[in-house]
Every structure is written in structure tokens, then in C-alpha cells.
mmCIF file with all atom_site columns, C-alpha atoms in Angstrom:
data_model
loop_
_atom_site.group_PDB
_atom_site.id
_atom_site.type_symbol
_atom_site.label_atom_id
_atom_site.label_alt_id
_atom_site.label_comp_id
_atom_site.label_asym_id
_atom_site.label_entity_id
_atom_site.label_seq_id
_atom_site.pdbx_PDB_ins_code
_atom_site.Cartn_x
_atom_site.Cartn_y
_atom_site.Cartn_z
_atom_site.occupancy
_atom_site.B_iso_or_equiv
_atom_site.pdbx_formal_charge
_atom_site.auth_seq_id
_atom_site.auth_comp_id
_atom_site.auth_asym_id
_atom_site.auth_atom_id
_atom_site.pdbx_PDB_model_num
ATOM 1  C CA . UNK T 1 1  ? 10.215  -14.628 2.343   1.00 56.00 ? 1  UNK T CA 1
ATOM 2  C CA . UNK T 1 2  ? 12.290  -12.921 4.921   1.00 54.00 ? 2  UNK T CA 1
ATOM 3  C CA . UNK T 1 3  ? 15.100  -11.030 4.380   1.00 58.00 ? 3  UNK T CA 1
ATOM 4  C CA . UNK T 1 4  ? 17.807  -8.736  6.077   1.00 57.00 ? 4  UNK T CA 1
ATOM 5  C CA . UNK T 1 5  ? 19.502  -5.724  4.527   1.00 58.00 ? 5  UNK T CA 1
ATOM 6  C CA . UNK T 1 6  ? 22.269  -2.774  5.901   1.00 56.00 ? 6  UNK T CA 1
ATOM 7  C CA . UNK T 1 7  ? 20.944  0.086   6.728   1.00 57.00 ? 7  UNK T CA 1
ATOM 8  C CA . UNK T 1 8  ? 22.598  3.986   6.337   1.00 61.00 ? 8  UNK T CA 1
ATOM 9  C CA . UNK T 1 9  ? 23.102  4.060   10.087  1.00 61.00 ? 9  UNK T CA 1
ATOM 10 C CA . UNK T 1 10 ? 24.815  0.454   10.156  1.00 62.00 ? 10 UNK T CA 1
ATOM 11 C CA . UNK T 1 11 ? 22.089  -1.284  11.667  1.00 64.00 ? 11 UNK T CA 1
ATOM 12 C CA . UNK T 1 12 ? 19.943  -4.161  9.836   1.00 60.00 ? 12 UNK T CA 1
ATOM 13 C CA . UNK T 1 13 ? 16.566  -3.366  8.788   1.00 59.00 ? 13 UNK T CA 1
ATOM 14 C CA . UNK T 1 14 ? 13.871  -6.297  8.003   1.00 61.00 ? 14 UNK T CA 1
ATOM 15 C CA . UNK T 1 15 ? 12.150  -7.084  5.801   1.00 63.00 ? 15 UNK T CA 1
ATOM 16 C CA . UNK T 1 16 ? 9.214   -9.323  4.795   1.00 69.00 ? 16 UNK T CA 1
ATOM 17 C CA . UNK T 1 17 ? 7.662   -10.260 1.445   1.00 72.00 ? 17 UNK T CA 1
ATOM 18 C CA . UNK T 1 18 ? 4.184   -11.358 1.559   1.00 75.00 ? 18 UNK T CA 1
ATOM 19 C CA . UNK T 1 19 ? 2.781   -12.949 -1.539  1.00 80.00 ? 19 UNK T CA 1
ATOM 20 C CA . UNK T 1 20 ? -0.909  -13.923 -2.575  1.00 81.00 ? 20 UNK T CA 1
ATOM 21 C CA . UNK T 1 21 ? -2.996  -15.701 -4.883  1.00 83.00 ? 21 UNK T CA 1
ATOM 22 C CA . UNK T 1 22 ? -6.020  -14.831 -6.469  1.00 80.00 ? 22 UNK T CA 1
ATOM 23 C CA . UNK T 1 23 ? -8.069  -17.674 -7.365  1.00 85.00 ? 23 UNK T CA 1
ATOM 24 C CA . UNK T 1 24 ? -11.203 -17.096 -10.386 1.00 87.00 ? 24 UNK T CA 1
ATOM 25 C CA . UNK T 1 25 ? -9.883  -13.583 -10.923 1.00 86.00 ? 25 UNK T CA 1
ATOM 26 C CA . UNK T 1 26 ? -8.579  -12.224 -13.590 1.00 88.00 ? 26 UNK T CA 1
ATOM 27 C CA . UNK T 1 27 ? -5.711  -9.656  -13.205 1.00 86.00 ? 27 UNK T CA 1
ATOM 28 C CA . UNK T 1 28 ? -7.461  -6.676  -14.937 1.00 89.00 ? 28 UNK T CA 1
ATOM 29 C CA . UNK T 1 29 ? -9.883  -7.069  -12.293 1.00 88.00 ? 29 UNK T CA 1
ATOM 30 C CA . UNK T 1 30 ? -7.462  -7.532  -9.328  1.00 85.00 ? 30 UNK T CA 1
ATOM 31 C CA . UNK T 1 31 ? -5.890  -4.139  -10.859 1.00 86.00 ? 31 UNK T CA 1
ATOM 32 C CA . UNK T 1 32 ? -8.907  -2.078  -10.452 1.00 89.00 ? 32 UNK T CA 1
ATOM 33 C CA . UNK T 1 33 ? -9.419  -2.607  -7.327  1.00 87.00 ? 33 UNK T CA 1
ATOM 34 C CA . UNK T 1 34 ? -6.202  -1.986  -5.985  1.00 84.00 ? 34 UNK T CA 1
ATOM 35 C CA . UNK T 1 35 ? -6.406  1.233   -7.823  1.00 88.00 ? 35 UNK T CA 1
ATOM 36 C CA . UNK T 1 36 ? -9.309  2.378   -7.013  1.00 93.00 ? 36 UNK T CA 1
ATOM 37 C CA . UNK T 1 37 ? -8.618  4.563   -3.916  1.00 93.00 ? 37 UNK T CA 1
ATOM 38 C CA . UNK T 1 38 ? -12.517 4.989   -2.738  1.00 92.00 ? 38 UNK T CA 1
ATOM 39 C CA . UNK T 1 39 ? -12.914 1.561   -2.387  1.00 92.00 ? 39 UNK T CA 1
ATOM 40 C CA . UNK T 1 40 ? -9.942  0.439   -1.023  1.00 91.00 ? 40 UNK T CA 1
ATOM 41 C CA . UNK T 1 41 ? -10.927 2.316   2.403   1.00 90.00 ? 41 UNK T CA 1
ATOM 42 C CA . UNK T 1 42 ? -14.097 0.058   2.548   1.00 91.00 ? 42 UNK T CA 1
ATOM 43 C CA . UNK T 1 43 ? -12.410 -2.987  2.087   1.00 90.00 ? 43 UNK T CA 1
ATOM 44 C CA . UNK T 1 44 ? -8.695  -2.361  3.677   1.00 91.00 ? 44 UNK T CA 1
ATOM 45 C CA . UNK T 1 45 ? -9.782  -2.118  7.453   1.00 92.00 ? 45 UNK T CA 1
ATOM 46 C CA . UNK T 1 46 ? -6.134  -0.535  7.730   1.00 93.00 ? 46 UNK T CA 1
ATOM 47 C CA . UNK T 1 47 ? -6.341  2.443   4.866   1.00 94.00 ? 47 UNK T CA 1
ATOM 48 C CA . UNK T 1 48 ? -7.492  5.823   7.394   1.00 96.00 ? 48 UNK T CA 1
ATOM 49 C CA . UNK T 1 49 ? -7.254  8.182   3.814   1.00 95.00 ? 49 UNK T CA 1
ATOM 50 C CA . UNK T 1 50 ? -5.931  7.486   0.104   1.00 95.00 ? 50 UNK T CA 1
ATOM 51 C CA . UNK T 1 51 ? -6.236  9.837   -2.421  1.00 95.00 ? 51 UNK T CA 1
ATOM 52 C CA . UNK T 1 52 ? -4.520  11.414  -5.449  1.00 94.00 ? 52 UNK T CA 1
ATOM 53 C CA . UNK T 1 53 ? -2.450  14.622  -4.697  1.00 95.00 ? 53 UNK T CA 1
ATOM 54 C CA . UNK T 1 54 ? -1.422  15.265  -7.954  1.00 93.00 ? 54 UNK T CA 1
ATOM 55 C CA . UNK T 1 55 ? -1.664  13.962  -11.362 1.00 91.00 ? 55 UNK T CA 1
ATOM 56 C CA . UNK T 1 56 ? 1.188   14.266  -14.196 1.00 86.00 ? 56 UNK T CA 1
ATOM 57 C CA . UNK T 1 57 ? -0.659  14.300  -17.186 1.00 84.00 ? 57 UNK T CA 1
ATOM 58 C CA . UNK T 1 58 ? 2.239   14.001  -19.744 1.00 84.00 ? 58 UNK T CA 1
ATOM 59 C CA . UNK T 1 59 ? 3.708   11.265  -18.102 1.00 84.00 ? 59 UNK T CA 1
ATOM 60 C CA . UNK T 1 60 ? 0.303   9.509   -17.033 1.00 87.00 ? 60 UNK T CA 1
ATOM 61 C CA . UNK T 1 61 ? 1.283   9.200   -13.327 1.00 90.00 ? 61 UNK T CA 1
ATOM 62 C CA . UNK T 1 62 ? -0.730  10.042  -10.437 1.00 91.00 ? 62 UNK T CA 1
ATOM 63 C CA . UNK T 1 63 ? 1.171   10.941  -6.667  1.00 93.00 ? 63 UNK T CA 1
ATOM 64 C CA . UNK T 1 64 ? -0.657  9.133   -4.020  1.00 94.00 ? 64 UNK T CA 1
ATOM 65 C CA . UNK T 1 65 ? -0.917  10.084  -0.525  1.00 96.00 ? 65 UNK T CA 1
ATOM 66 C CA . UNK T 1 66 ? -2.179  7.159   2.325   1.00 95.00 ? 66 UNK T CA 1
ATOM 67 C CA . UNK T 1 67 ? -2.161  7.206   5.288   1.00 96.00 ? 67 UNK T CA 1
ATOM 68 C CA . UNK T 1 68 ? -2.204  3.255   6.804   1.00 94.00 ? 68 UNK T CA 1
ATOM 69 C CA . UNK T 1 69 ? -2.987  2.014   10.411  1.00 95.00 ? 69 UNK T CA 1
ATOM 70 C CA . UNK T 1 70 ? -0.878  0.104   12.432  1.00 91.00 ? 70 UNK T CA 1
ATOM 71 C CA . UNK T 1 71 ? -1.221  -1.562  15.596  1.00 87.00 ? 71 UNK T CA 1
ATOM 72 C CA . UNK T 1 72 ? -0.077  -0.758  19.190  1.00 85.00 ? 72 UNK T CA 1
ATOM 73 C CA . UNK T 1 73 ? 2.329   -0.181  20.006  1.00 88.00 ? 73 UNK T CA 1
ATOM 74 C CA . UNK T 1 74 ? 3.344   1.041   16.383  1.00 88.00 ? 74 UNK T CA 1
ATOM 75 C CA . UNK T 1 75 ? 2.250   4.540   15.027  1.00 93.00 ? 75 UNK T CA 1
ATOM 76 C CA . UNK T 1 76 ? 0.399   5.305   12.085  1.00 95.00 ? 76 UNK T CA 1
ATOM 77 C CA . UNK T 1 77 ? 1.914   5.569   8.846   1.00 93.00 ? 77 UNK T CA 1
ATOM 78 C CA . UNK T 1 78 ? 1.588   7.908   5.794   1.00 95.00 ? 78 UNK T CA 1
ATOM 79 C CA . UNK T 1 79 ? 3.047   6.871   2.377   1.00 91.00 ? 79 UNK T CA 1
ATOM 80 C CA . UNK T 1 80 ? 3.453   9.057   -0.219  1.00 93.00 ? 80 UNK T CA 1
ATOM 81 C CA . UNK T 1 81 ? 3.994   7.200   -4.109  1.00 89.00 ? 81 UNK T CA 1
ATOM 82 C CA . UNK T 1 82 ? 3.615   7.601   -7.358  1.00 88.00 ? 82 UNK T CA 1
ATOM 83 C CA . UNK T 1 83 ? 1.824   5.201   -9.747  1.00 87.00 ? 83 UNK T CA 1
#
């Protein structure tokens, strides 16, 4: 799905939502691995670094930094999130 939103600065930013399916899998499984920062980097060719910066305990959230590669003639990006 492709979409188009206003931007602050009046311009239109794009946007694409990319869906998949996971066949035989069940979702707790799916889950881990997604959350599971060590392994991501061996199978996301595109994850440089992931890890946890800092963890709320009373609220059971952790703050994630990665740092994602993109092609030329794009730069690298670093996300910061909380889960």
C-alpha cells in the first residue's frame, strides 16, 4: 500500500507499507526473533548495530538504538524506539 501525507514544511512525504506472511510459524515464534537484537544482525543483511540503551523497569520497556543500511545513493540510518 502506498500512500501520501503533508508534511510540516508543506511538501508531501511517502510512504510505503510492506506487509508479509509467515507460513508454519507461529507468532510467539515470529516475536522472538524480531526481538532478539543479537540475532537480528545475522539475519538482517541491513542491521550495522541494535542494541538496548536503556531499560524502564517499572514500565517494562526497553529504548532501542539501530542503526540500518541503506543503499547508494541514500545514507545510513539510525533509529532510536522504544518497545
Amino acid at each position: 500500500r502506498k500512500g501520501e501525507v503533508p508534511a510540516t514544511s508543506g511538501k508531501l512525504m511517502q510512504w510505503n507499507l510492506v506487509v508479509g506472511v509467515y507460513k508454519n510459524m507461529d507468532a510467539s515464534k515470529v516475536h522472538r526473533v524480531f526481538l532478539n537484537l543479537d540475532y537480528r544482525k545475522q539475519w538482517d543483511k541491513y542491521t550495522l548495530e541494535a542494541k538496548v540503551i536503556d531499560r524502564g523497569v517499572a514500565t517494562d520497556t526497553d529504548v532501542v538504538y539501530q542503526s540500518t543500511k541503506f543503499p547508494f545513493p541514500f545514507s545510513n540510518r539510525d533509529y532510536v524506539f522504544s518497545r
